[in-house]
Short mmCIF file of C-alpha atoms and ligand atoms in Angstrom, two decimals:
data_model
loop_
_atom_site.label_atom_id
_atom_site.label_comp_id
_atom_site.label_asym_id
_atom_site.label_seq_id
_atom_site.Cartn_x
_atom_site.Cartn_y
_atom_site.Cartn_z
CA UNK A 1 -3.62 -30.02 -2.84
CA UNK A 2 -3.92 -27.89 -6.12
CA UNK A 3 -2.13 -25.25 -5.84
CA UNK A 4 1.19 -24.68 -7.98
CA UNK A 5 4.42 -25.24 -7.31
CA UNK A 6 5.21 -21.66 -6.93
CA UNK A 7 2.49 -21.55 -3.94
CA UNK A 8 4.03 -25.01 -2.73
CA UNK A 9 7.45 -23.23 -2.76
CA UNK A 10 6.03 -20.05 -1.50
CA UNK A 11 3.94 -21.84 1.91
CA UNK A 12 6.73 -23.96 2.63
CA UNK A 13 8.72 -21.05 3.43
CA UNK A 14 5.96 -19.91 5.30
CA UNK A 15 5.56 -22.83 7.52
CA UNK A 16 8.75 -22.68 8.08
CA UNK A 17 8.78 -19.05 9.26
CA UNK A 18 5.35 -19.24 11.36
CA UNK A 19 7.83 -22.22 13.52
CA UNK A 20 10.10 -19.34 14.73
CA UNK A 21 8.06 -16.30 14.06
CA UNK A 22 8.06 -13.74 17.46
CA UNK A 23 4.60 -12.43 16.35
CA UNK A 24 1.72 -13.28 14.70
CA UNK A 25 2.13 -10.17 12.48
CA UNK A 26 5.61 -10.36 11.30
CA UNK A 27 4.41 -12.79 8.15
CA UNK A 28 2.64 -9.99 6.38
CA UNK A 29 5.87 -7.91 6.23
CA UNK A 30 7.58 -10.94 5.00
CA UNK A 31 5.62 -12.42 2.70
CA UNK A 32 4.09 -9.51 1.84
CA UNK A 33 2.11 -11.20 -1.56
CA UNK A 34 0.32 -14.28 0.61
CA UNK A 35 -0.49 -12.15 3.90
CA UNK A 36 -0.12 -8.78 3.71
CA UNK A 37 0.78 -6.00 1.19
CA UNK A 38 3.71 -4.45 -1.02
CA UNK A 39 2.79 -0.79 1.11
CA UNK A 40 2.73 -1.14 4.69
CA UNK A 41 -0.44 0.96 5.94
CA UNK A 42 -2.17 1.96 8.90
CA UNK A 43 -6.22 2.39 9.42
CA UNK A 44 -5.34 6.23 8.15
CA UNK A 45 -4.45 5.69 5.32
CA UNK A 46 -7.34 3.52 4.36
CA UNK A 47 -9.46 6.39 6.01
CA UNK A 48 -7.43 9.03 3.57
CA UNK A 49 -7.97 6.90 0.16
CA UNK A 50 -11.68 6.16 1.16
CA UNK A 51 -12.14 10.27 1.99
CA UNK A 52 -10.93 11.30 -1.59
CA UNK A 53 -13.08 8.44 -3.34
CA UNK A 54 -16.09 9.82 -1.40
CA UNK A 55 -15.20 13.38 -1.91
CA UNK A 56 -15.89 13.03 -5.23
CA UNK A 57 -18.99 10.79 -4.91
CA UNK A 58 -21.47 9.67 -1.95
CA UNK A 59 -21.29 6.43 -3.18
CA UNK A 60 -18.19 6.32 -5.18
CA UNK A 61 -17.38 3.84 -7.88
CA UNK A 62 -13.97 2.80 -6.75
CA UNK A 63 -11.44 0.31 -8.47
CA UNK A 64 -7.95 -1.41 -7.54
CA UNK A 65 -5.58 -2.30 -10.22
CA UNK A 66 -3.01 -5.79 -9.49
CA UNK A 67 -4.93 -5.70 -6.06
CA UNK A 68 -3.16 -8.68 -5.10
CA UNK A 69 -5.36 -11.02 -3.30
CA UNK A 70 -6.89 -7.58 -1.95
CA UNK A 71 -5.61 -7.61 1.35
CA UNK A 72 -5.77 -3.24 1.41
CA UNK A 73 -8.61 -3.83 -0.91
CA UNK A 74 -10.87 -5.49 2.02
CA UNK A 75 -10.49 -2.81 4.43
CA UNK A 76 -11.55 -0.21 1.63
CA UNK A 77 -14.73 -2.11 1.23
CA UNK A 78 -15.95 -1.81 4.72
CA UNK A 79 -16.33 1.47 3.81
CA UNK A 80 -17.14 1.84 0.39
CA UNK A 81 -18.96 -2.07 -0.55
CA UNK A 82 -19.05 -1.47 -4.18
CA UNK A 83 -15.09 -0.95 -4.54
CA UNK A 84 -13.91 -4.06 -6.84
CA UNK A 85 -10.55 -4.91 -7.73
CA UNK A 86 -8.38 -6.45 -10.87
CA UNK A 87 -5.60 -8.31 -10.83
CA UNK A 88 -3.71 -10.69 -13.68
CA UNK A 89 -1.54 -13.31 -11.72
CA UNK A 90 -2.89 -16.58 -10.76
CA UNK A 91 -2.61 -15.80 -7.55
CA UNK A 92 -5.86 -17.70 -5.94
CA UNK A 93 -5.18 -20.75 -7.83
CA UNK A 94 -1.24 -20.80 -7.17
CA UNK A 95 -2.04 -19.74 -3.51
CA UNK A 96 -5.27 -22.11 -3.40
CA UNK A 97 -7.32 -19.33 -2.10
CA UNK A 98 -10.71 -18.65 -2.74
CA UNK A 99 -11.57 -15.96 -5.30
CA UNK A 100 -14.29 -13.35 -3.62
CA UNK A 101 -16.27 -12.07 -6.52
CA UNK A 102 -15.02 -8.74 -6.63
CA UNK A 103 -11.99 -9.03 -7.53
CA UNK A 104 -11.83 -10.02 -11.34
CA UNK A 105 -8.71 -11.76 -13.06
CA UNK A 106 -8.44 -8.81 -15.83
CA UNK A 107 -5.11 -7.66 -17.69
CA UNK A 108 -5.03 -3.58 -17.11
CA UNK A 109 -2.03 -2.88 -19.93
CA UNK A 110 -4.52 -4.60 -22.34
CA UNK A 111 -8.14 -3.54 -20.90
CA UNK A 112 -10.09 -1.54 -17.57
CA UNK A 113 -13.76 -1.95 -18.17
CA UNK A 114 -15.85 0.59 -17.39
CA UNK A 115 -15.09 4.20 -15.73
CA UNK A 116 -14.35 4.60 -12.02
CA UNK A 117 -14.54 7.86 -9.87
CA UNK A 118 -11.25 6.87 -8.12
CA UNK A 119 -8.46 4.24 -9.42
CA UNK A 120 -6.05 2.68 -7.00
CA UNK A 121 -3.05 1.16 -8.01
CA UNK A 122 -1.08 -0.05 -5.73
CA UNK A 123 2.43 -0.90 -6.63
CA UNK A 124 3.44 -1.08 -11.01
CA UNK A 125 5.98 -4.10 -11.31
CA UNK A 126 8.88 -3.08 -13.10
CA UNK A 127 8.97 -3.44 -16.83
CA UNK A 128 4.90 -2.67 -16.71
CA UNK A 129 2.86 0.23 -17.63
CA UNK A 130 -0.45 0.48 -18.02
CA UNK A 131 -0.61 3.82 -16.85
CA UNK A 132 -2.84 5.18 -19.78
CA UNK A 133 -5.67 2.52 -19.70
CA UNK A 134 -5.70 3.91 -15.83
CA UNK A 135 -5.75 7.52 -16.83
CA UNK A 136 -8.48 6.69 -19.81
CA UNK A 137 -10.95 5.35 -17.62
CA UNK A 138 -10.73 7.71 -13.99
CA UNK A 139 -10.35 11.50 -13.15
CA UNK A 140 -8.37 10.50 -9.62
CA UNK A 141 -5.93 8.32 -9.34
CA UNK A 142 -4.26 6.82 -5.97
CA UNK A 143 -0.84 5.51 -6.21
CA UNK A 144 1.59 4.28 -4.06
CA UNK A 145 5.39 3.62 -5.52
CA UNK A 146 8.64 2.22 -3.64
CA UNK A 147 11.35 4.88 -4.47
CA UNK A 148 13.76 2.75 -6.35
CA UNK A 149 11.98 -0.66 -6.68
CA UNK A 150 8.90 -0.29 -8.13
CA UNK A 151 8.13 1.65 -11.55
CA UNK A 152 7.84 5.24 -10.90
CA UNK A 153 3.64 5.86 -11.48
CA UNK A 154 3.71 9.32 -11.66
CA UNK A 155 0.24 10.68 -13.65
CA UNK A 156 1.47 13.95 -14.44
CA UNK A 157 2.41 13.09 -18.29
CA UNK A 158 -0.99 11.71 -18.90
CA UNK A 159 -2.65 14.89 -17.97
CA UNK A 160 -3.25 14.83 -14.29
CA UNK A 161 -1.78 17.10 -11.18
CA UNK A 162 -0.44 15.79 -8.10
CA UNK A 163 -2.64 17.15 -5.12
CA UNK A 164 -1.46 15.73 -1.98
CA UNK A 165 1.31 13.10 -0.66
CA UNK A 166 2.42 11.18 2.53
CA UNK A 167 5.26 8.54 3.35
CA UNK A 168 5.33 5.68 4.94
CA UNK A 169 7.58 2.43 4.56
CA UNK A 170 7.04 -0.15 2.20
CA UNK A 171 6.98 -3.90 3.23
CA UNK A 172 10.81 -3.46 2.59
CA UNK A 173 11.56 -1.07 5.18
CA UNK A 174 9.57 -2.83 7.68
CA UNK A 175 10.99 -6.25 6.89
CA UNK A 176 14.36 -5.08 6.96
CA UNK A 177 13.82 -3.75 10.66
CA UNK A 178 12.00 -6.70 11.81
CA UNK A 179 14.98 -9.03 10.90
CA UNK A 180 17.64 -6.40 12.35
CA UNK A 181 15.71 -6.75 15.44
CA UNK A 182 14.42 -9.91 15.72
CA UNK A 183 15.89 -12.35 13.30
CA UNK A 184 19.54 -11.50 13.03
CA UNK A 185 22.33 -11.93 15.93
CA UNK A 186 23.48 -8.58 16.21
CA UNK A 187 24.77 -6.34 19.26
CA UNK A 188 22.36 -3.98 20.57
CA UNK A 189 24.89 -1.36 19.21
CA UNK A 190 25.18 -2.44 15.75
CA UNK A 191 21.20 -2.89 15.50
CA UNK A 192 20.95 0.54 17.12
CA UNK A 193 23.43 2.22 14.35
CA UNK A 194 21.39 0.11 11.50
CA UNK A 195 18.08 1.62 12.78
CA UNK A 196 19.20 4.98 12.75
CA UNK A 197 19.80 4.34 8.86
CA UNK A 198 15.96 3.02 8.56
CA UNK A 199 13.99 4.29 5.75
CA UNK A 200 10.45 4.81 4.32
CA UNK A 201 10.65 4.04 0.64
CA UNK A 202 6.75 4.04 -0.14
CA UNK A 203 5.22 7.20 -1.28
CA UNK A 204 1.82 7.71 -2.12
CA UNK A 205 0.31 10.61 -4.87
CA UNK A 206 -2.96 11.27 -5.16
CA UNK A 207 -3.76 13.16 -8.42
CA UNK A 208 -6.79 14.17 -10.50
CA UNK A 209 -6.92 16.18 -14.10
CA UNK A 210 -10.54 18.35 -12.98
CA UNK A 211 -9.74 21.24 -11.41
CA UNK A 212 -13.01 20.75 -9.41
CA UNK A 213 -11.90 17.72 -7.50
CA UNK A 214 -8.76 19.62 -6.64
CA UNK A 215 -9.99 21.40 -3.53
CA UNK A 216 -12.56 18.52 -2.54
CA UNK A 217 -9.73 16.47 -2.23
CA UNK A 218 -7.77 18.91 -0.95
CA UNK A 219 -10.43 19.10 1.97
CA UNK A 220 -11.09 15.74 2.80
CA UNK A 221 -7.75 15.19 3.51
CA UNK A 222 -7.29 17.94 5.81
CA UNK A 223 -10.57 16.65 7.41
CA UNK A 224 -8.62 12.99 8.13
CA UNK A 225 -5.28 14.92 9.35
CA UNK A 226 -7.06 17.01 11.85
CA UNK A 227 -9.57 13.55 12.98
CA UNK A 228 -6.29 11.26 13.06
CA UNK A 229 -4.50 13.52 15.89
CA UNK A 230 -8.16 12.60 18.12
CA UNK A 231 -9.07 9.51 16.94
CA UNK A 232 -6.73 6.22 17.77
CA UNK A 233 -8.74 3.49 16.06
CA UNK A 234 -6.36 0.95 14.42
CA UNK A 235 -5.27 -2.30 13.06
CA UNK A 236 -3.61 -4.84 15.44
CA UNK A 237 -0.78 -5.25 13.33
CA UNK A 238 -0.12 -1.47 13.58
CA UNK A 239 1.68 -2.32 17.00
CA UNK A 240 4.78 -3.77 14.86
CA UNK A 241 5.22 -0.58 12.50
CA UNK A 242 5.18 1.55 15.92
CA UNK A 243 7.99 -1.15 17.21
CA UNK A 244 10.16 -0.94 14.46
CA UNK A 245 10.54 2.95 14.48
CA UNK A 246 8.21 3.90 11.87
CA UNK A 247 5.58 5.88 13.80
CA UNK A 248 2.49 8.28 13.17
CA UNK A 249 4.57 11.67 12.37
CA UNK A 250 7.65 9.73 13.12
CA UNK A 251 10.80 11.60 11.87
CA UNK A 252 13.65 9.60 10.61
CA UNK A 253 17.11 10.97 11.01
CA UNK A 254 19.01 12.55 8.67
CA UNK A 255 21.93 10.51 9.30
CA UNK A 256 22.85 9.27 5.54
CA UNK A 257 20.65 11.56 3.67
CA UNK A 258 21.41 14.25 1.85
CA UNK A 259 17.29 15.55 1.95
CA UNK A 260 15.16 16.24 5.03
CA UNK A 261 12.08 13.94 4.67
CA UNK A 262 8.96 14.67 5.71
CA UNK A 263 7.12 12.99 8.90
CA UNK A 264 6.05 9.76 8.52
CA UNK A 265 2.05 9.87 7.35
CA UNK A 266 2.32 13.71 7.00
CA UNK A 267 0.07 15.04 4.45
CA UNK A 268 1.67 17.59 2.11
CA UNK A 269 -0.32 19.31 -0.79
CA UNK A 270 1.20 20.77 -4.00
C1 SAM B 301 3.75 -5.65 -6.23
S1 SAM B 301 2.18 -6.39 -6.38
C2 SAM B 301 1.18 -5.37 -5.37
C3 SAM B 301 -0.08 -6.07 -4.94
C4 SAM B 301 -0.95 -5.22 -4.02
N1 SAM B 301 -1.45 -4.03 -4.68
C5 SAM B 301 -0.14 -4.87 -2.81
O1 SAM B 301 0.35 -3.76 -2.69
O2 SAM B 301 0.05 -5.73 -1.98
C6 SAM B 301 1.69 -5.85 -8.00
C7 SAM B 301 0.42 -6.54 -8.41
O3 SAM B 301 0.00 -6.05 -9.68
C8 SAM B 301 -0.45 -7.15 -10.44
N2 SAM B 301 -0.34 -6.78 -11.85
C9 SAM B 301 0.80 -6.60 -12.55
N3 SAM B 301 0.51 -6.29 -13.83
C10 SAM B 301 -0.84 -6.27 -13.93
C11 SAM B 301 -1.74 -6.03 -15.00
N4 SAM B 301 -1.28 -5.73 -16.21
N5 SAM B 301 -3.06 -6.10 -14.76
C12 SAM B 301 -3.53 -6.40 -13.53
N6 SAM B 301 -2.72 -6.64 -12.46
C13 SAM B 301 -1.40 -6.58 -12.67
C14 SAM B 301 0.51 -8.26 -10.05
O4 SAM B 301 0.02 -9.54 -10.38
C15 SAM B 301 0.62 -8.04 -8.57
O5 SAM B 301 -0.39 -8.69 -7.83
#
């Protein structure tokens, strides 16, 4: 075995979980960085980001920044095969995965080669910016942040307007339910009180700084809202988001808020 001891560490606890799991598609809510992502997502919202990129170009040049081992990333690609991704960490070697080529160990606070019609960036660690290389190198940017936990990315001080948002949880919320439900011994009642307290921390922006993109975007997006009220296609793991309360247009209840939020997935343009 080669990988690290942080991947040792990190499969170990794994194992262990897959022994007592209740579904195959807990894990990625868990372990979010080995099996799934920091933003939970449905088949939409890949639909929504690859809409935008293609909005602006039939064959758009599409990038995602700390793409993790590009788990979102993937399902972009079936769409759009050129999209590549970057990311810093170690992560294939410490997670002894294989590398697919397009994802290229690059440092975005020091570098982003070449220009890109859309950049997605998924998730900003704490303590790291690198929002200008992004906003040097793309006219639309994709973000998702976790209220709170992540780095607010907002794009507006580098030049660029916010055109449209949505919420849905982030691995957080979703994990947090799961072990309410399945992992913790709890009364019904208590779990039922704790789930009316559920929240969606993940929000994502999408923003460009050329007024012509505004209402292409702007379009394409209402195109996906008005297809995703006919069309049900989905990913398996979908099924768990729906279990734990966090459903398409789901609204959460206002008990222990002091703001309405908006449905769950609903688009809203500013
Ligand atoms: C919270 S994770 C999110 C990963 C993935 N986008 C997701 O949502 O599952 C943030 C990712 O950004 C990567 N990252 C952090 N700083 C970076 C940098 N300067 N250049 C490239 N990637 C970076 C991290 O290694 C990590 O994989």
């Amino acid at each position: 075995m080669s990988y690290s001891i942080k991947g040792n560490e990190a499969y170990k606890a794994l194992r262990s979980f897959r022994e007592y799991a209740s579904s195959l598609y807990h894990e990625r809510y868990r372990f979010p960085y080995l099996c799934g992502s920091y933003f939970a997502y449905r088949k939409i919202d890949v639909m929504r980001v690859v809409a935008v990129a293609k909005s602006i170009s039939s064959q758009p040049r599409y990038l995602d920044v700390g793409c993790g081992y590009g788990d979102f990333l993937q399902k972009v690609r079936e769409f759009i095969p050129n999209a590549i991704g970057i990311e810093n960490d170690n992560i294939f070697y410490n997670f002894n995965m294989i590398k697919p080529d397009y994802i290229y160990f690059q440092d975005a606070s020091l570098n982003i080669d070449d220009e890109f019609d859309v950049i997605f960036v998924g998730w900003m660690d704490p303590g790291i910016d690198f929002r200008k290389n992004v906003a040097d190198k793309t006219e639309v940017v994709i973000t998702t942040l976790d209220e709170g936990i992540s780095l607010a990315a907002e794009y507006e001080d580098q030049g660029f307007q916010k055109i449209a948002e949505w919420r849905t949880p982030s691995w957080e919320d979703m994990n947090i339910e799961l072990m309410n439900k399945y992992y913790t011994r709890i009364s019904k009642n208590v779990y039922r009180q704790l789930s009316d307290l559920r929240g969606a921390h993940n929000l994502w922006y999408v923003y460009s700084r050329n007024p012509q993109n505004f209402q292409r975007i702007r379009a394409s997006l209402r195109d996906c809202s008005r297809q995703e009220l006919s069309v049900s296609s989905n990913y398996n793991f979908e099924s768990i988001m729906d279990d734990c309360g966090f459903g398409y247009l789901e609204q959460l209840s206002g008990v222990g808020r002091k703001i309405k939020l908006n449905k769950l997935w609903e688009v809203t343009f500013t």
